[in-house]
XYZ file of C-alpha atoms in Angstrom:
460
model
C 40.074 3.551 -16.289
C 42.794 5.868 -17.410
C 46.539 5.984 -15.721
C 45.701 8.985 -13.633
C 42.570 7.760 -12.405
C 43.988 4.317 -11.715
C 46.582 6.385 -9.522
C 44.460 8.694 -7.911
C 42.218 5.104 -6.794
C 45.609 3.406 -5.481
C 46.236 6.504 -3.293
C 42.686 6.360 -2.125
C 43.492 2.556 -0.937
C 46.726 3.525 0.649
C 44.873 6.462 2.539
C 41.820 4.186 3.280
C 43.735 1.040 4.136
C 45.293 1.701 7.604
C 42.350 2.545 9.090
C 40.310 -0.284 7.582
C 42.129 -3.435 8.897
C 42.108 -2.889 12.368
C 37.981 -2.487 11.997
C 38.160 -5.642 9.896
C 40.306 -7.958 12.676
C 38.156 -5.899 15.482
C 34.983 -6.811 13.714
C 35.645 -10.043 12.688
C 36.835 -10.664 16.644
C 33.722 -9.340 17.175
C 31.572 -11.595 15.074
C 33.873 -14.459 16.269
C 31.625 -14.076 19.368
C 28.723 -15.421 17.363
C 30.804 -17.933 15.479
C 32.508 -19.639 18.865
C 28.916 -19.809 19.211
C 27.414 -21.408 16.746
C 30.354 -23.833 16.174
C 30.410 -24.846 19.874
C 26.755 -24.904 20.122
C 26.245 -26.934 17.035
C 28.409 -29.784 18.763
C 26.305 -29.721 21.921
C 22.886 -30.326 20.225
C 20.727 -29.374 17.723
C 18.200 -27.834 19.992
C 20.509 -25.690 21.285
C 21.550 -24.219 18.080
C 17.931 -23.434 17.468
C 17.518 -21.917 20.360
C 20.835 -19.929 20.260
C 19.671 -18.926 16.565
C 16.059 -17.667 18.092
C 18.086 -16.451 20.708
C 21.100 -14.536 18.999
C 18.178 -12.634 16.254
C 16.364 -11.160 19.420
C 19.636 -9.916 20.908
C 20.888 -8.450 17.645
C 17.711 -6.995 16.825
C 18.097 -4.682 20.225
C 21.512 -4.119 20.027
C 22.334 -3.350 16.679
C 19.589 -0.495 16.327
C 20.558 1.348 19.730
C 24.366 0.516 18.600
C 23.735 2.534 15.684
C 22.244 5.648 17.533
C 25.481 5.527 20.090
C 27.680 5.628 16.849
C 26.316 8.699 15.580
C 29.158 9.987 17.537
C 31.538 9.056 14.708
C 30.341 11.582 12.312
C 30.007 14.297 14.627
C 33.201 13.974 16.393
C 35.011 13.146 12.831
C 34.271 16.685 11.278
C 35.648 18.336 14.407
C 38.569 16.420 14.794
C 39.199 17.443 11.188
C 38.519 21.141 11.762
C 41.184 20.210 14.772
C 38.037 21.171 17.523
C 40.030 18.077 19.731
C 38.096 19.601 23.231
C 34.735 19.786 21.417
C 35.224 16.254 19.593
C 36.347 14.607 22.935
C 33.366 16.112 24.788
C 31.143 13.934 22.222
C 32.476 10.792 23.846
C 30.532 11.946 27.034
C 27.158 12.724 25.699
C 27.308 9.332 23.500
C 27.710 7.264 26.735
C 24.673 8.911 28.215
C 22.805 7.478 25.284
C 24.526 4.366 25.835
C 23.092 4.107 29.100
C 19.699 5.354 28.790
C 19.243 2.708 25.721
C 20.934 0.074 28.177
C 18.150 0.245 30.425
C 15.423 -0.006 27.875
C 17.345 -3.026 26.001
C 17.953 -4.544 28.922
C 14.309 -4.985 29.883
C 13.286 -5.632 26.789
C 15.878 -8.978 26.503
C 14.101 -10.256 29.833
C 10.605 -9.950 28.704
C 11.594 -11.898 24.995
C 7.315 -13.298 24.402
C 7.414 -11.401 21.477
C 10.259 -13.077 19.454
C 9.257 -16.239 21.154
C 5.767 -15.862 19.480
C 7.126 -14.886 15.772
C 9.345 -17.941 16.209
C 6.399 -19.773 17.427
C 9.090 -21.659 19.239
C 8.726 -25.192 21.291
C 8.563 -24.955 25.038
C 11.593 -26.559 25.216
C 13.224 -24.306 22.765
C 11.718 -21.415 24.596
C 12.928 -22.320 27.876
C 16.917 -22.102 26.999
C 15.788 -18.714 24.623
C 14.961 -16.904 27.885
C 18.360 -18.217 30.053
C 20.588 -17.292 26.749
C 18.884 -13.702 26.864
C 18.895 -13.138 30.665
C 22.624 -13.259 30.412
C 22.709 -11.104 27.328
C 20.809 -8.513 29.613
C 23.421 -8.024 31.412
C 26.044 -7.607 28.550
C 24.418 -5.056 27.023
C 25.181 -2.157 29.199
C 29.141 -2.451 28.331
C 28.332 -3.236 24.855
C 26.592 -0.281 23.945
C 28.905 1.951 26.539
C 32.215 0.491 24.421
C 30.417 1.693 20.817
C 30.937 4.944 22.267
C 34.594 4.560 23.160
C 35.131 2.657 19.324
C 32.946 5.002 17.333
C 35.228 7.847 19.047
C 37.988 6.195 18.445
C 37.557 5.673 14.726
C 36.399 9.312 14.187
C 40.080 10.403 15.584
C 41.643 7.602 13.134
C 42.914 5.596 16.023
C 40.949 2.201 15.315
C 43.889 -0.200 16.365
C 42.904 0.481 20.224
C 39.563 -1.032 19.751
C 40.559 -3.603 17.970
C 43.233 -4.622 20.551
C 40.603 -4.598 23.191
C 38.392 -6.534 20.481
C 40.812 -9.276 20.356
C 41.117 -9.463 23.742
C 37.242 -9.741 24.587
C 37.665 -13.152 22.275
C 40.781 -14.447 23.900
C 38.919 -14.479 26.823
C 35.284 -15.667 25.640
C 36.615 -19.122 24.232
C 37.643 -20.494 27.296
C 34.558 -19.256 28.902
C 32.710 -20.415 26.404
C 33.968 -23.878 26.496
C 33.175 -24.076 30.099
C 30.061 -22.946 30.450
C 28.786 -24.662 27.116
C 29.850 -27.967 28.231
C 30.575 -27.782 31.993
C 33.452 -28.950 34.074
C 32.274 -31.554 37.165
C 35.810 -31.455 38.600
C 34.969 -27.411 39.361
C 30.686 -28.291 39.544
C 30.192 -25.905 36.746
C 27.350 -27.534 34.968
C 26.422 -27.806 31.081
C 24.623 -24.677 30.471
C 23.990 -25.385 26.804
C 23.333 -22.355 24.534
C 22.664 -20.301 28.207
C 26.336 -20.649 28.979
C 27.267 -18.472 25.479
C 25.204 -15.695 27.472
C 27.034 -15.907 30.640
C 30.742 -15.817 28.834
C 29.485 -12.692 26.855
C 28.498 -11.045 29.909
C 31.528 -11.334 31.761
C 33.931 -10.674 28.766
C 32.062 -7.382 27.757
C 32.531 -6.322 30.852
C 36.143 -6.945 31.159
C 36.483 -5.292 27.454
C 34.718 -1.992 29.242
C 37.067 -2.201 32.591
C 40.426 -1.919 30.671
C 38.902 0.512 27.834
C 38.319 2.792 30.933
C 41.716 2.159 31.873
C 43.096 3.215 28.640
C 41.382 6.251 28.471
C 42.718 6.730 31.801
C 46.236 6.218 31.227
C 47.417 6.556 27.583
C 48.727 10.223 26.755
C 47.120 10.565 23.418
C 43.938 11.572 25.069
C 45.096 14.208 26.556
C 44.282 17.045 24.327
C 40.432 15.968 24.002
C 39.582 16.982 27.889
C 38.378 14.020 28.520
C 37.546 13.203 32.600
C 37.733 9.532 32.953
C 36.987 9.747 36.550
C 33.233 11.362 36.170
C 30.871 11.891 33.126
C 29.965 15.587 32.008
C 26.675 16.393 32.775
C 24.181 16.256 30.198
C 24.497 18.675 27.446
C 21.390 18.681 25.880
C 22.181 20.470 22.265
C 24.807 17.615 21.834
C 22.330 14.874 23.012
C 20.125 16.552 20.627
C 22.578 16.391 17.819
C 23.526 12.726 18.484
C 19.803 11.600 18.577
C 19.194 13.613 15.414
C 21.681 11.612 13.385
C 21.611 8.759 15.595
C 17.660 7.923 15.768
C 17.665 7.174 11.516
C 21.077 5.951 11.551
C 19.813 3.179 14.346
C 16.841 2.572 12.739
C 18.852 1.927 9.242
C 20.624 -0.548 11.329
C 18.016 -1.892 12.947
C 16.323 -2.250 9.202
C 19.178 -3.750 7.883
C 19.999 -6.491 10.466
C 16.208 -7.128 11.097
C 15.419 -7.359 7.326
C 17.904 -10.881 7.841
C 17.859 -11.807 11.679
C 13.828 -12.235 11.326
C 14.539 -14.405 8.441
C 15.878 -16.517 11.666
C 12.565 -16.520 13.421
C 10.564 -17.316 10.261
C 12.626 -19.839 8.906
C 12.347 -21.387 12.471
C 8.422 -22.448 11.937
C 10.142 -24.776 9.394
C 12.256 -26.914 11.694
C 15.491 -27.576 13.673
C 16.959 -28.629 10.936
C 16.302 -25.567 8.236
C 17.074 -22.795 10.858
C 20.585 -24.988 11.730
C 21.333 -24.423 8.082
C 20.159 -21.123 7.866
C 22.297 -20.237 11.268
C 25.633 -21.400 9.909
C 25.216 -19.991 6.481
C 24.275 -16.438 8.075
C 27.173 -16.559 10.116
C 28.910 -17.174 7.004
C 28.177 -14.244 5.076
C 28.021 -12.102 8.196
C 32.150 -13.224 8.485
C 32.518 -12.167 5.123
C 30.735 -8.450 5.454
C 33.437 -7.372 7.701
C 35.904 -6.600 4.845
C 33.027 -3.705 3.351
C 32.391 -3.122 6.444
C 36.112 -2.037 7.321
C 36.329 -0.426 4.100
C 33.340 2.109 4.827
C 33.974 2.542 8.607
C 37.629 3.612 7.231
C 36.377 5.818 4.046
C 33.392 6.827 6.297
C 36.335 8.799 8.854
C 38.568 10.029 6.242
C 35.354 12.186 4.248
C 34.144 13.361 7.528
C 37.997 14.554 8.899
C 37.902 15.820 5.534
C 34.228 17.804 5.268
C 35.899 19.111 9.012
C 39.156 20.453 7.136
C 36.863 22.110 4.786
C 38.659 19.848 1.872
C 35.389 18.765 -0.179
C 36.745 17.363 -3.332
C 38.508 15.396 -1.386
C 35.872 14.548 0.886
C 34.183 13.441 -2.364
C 37.024 11.551 -4.289
C 37.614 9.259 -1.082
C 33.724 8.638 -1.053
C 33.944 7.403 -4.752
C 37.035 5.111 -4.097
C 35.699 3.710 -0.735
C 33.168 2.601 -3.323
C 35.021 1.043 -5.934
C 37.042 -0.727 -3.275
C 34.521 -2.368 -1.616
C 32.794 -3.638 -4.349
C 35.953 -4.670 -6.379
C 37.185 -6.447 -2.854
C 33.722 -8.246 -2.329
C 33.314 -9.724 -5.773
C 36.521 -11.540 -5.331
C 35.664 -12.459 -1.730
C 32.215 -13.670 -2.775
C 33.496 -15.577 -5.785
C 35.974 -17.610 -3.840
C 33.615 -18.686 -0.930
C 30.819 -19.685 -3.509
C 33.430 -22.033 -5.302
C 35.102 -23.188 -1.625
C 31.372 -23.632 -0.289
C 31.373 -27.191 0.647
C 34.907 -27.311 2.413
C 33.651 -23.844 4.219
C 30.610 -25.255 5.713
C 32.123 -28.445 7.112
C 34.586 -26.352 8.559
C 31.262 -25.782 10.969
C 30.102 -28.917 11.097
C 30.582 -32.627 10.557
C 26.818 -33.015 10.423
C 26.157 -34.224 7.009
C 22.027 -32.892 7.635
C 22.574 -29.617 8.073
C 25.228 -29.156 5.841
C 23.219 -30.248 3.001
C 20.324 -27.601 4.515
C 22.927 -24.892 3.852
C 24.136 -25.693 0.978
C 21.644 -24.392 -1.353
C 21.290 -21.347 0.379
C 25.187 -20.298 -0.732
C 24.231 -20.469 -4.351
C 22.856 -16.969 -3.470
C 26.139 -15.722 -1.216
C 28.443 -13.982 -4.363
C 25.200 -11.519 -5.316
C 24.403 -11.166 -1.871
C 27.918 -10.398 -0.848
C 28.526 -7.446 -3.435
C 25.180 -6.083 -2.968
C 25.496 -6.167 0.637
C 29.328 -4.378 -0.066
C 27.905 -1.644 -2.720
C 25.352 -0.097 -0.556
C 27.295 -0.651 3.025
C 30.188 1.848 1.499
C 27.342 4.401 0.301
C 25.034 4.703 3.562
C 28.273 5.112 5.468
C 29.669 8.184 3.047
C 26.504 9.805 3.294
C 26.850 9.255 7.514
C 29.872 11.065 6.923
C 27.248 13.892 5.827
C 25.271 13.763 8.406
C 22.721 12.579 5.708
C 20.839 9.385 7.405
C 16.917 9.787 7.294
C 16.808 8.924 3.282
C 19.092 6.096 3.538
C 16.637 4.647 6.211
C 13.809 4.859 3.868
C 15.163 3.175 1.076
C 16.344 0.265 3.286
C 12.810 0.065 4.753
C 11.557 -0.065 1.327
C 14.238 -2.802 -0.699
C 14.874 -4.681 2.827
C 11.910 -5.275 4.706
C 9.199 -4.965 2.112
C 11.365 -6.489 -0.871
C 13.406 -8.471 0.813
C 12.064 -9.843 4.132
C 8.168 -9.165 2.890
C 9.015 -11.001 -0.259
C 10.571 -13.786 1.289
C 7.988 -14.328 3.879
C 5.594 -14.770 0.256
C 7.846 -16.924 -0.905
C 9.386 -19.174 1.350
C 5.558 -19.952 2.617
C 4.010 -20.048 -0.778
C 1.059 -17.587 0.311
C 0.164 -16.784 -3.142
C 0.242 -20.788 -4.265
C 2.752 -20.004 -7.026
C 6.089 -20.262 -5.427
C 8.270 -22.566 -7.625
C 9.822 -25.671 -5.694
C 13.590 -24.646 -5.642
C 12.147 -20.983 -3.876
C 9.763 -22.902 -0.822
C 11.373 -22.336 2.225
C 14.846 -20.984 3.388
C 15.771 -20.019 -0.520
C 12.437 -18.080 -0.577
C 13.897 -15.950 2.171
C 17.335 -15.835 0.352
C 15.952 -15.149 -2.783
C 14.350 -11.903 -1.646
C 17.213 -10.768 0.652
C 19.402 -10.433 -2.088
C 16.768 -8.728 -4.681
C 16.254 -6.160 -1.059
C 20.258 -5.525 -1.300
C 20.413 -5.223 -5.172
C 17.520 -2.453 -4.964
C 18.787 -0.789 -2.342
C 22.685 -0.736 -3.268
C 21.461 0.961 -6.536
C 19.046 3.444 -4.688
C 21.816 4.557 -2.121
C 24.400 4.763 -4.944
C 22.352 7.122 -6.654
C 21.392 9.070 -3.477
C 24.989 8.994 -2.582
C 25.659 10.600 -5.940
C 23.197 13.484 -5.790
C 24.452 13.994 -1.787
C 28.350 14.493 -3.418
C 27.208 16.792 -6.009
C 24.878 18.699 -4.106
C 27.850 19.148 -1.326
C 30.260 20.245 -3.658
C 28.631 22.133 -6.049
C 29.384 19.536 -9.294
């Protein structure tokens, strides 16, 4: 890399960093919800931890796909903001809330009927009962969670991620004591110990509180005045705007759904192998999810700047930022992935003192460095293409690589369907090996597609 190229990369990093770090901190706070759940329930009982793994997989499967649809507001509002069409950008928030409300009704109904997930996991009756109680409370948490995603997407689009970060940290601060109260109980206040179900109740309370404060911020902060937002009522549904949100949001949501379910369905299938196997996977999965927040912050910041540059007609700047965001994400992921791999044993012991669960998770972290670099690369590439409103082709790549190779291949290896699986790849390790392969393939495919999109959009 020449000195001039290095200087340009550093300049891009200086533009990306102020937007990336609040997203990173905020998303770590969001992930800390599940981390806190995992750590606290792991110390409560292995049975509740198994129920948490299955229930969390079911909730995430529903939430993330719908979240992706709502977050289509980001590139749309970002381009409008870059073009200085502030009122048009503000109007997108109301339309995104309508999308969130409709999806909330469907999602909450699915959470109250978890039979398909329980069947896929072949959950034992005692686990199934706990899963149902946990998801029942999360059905109450879904509506405020999805509506908040509209608020989050809008603020990211207009370069105001610190507000979202503050609210996410506040929700976490409320979640921790509520978790302790409802998981372990407090006889003095006649609060029973609820185990995994207590996590769901704590999340529901925290999410409604977070949404209430977000509404108050929209009402009181003068920053939002130029956007023409009405906080006492929703604008009527505007069908052209809803159509555009869904045109971009459906493939975005499906892409995120494929990406996440390629991972969460691992937990459901691994649960068939026993409580210890799924508990070990839960720790490893939570760790790589925590690591993912750094490239996710970089990807969010990059797509914001790219979308704003497109709206302002600065196409060369958009192209340069896209490539630099990809390079920065890969470099950071390489350093972080290598560090965690070298320190994997003490990191796992920070989760639990149960030597059996640590032993089950340890082999899975052998895949972490390659997994993380591939995950970071494909994520940044996908986000850059969303800034250009390209989402359908990435969805197809995800389906083939993550579902076909990752999940399908992992099932074949883990359960030795061909009779040819070597001993080290039986069980959970087979799923992780196939998942890494799928992520590498998706990274290669998405980077190639990104190169084509950038050349096509800029004429280079």
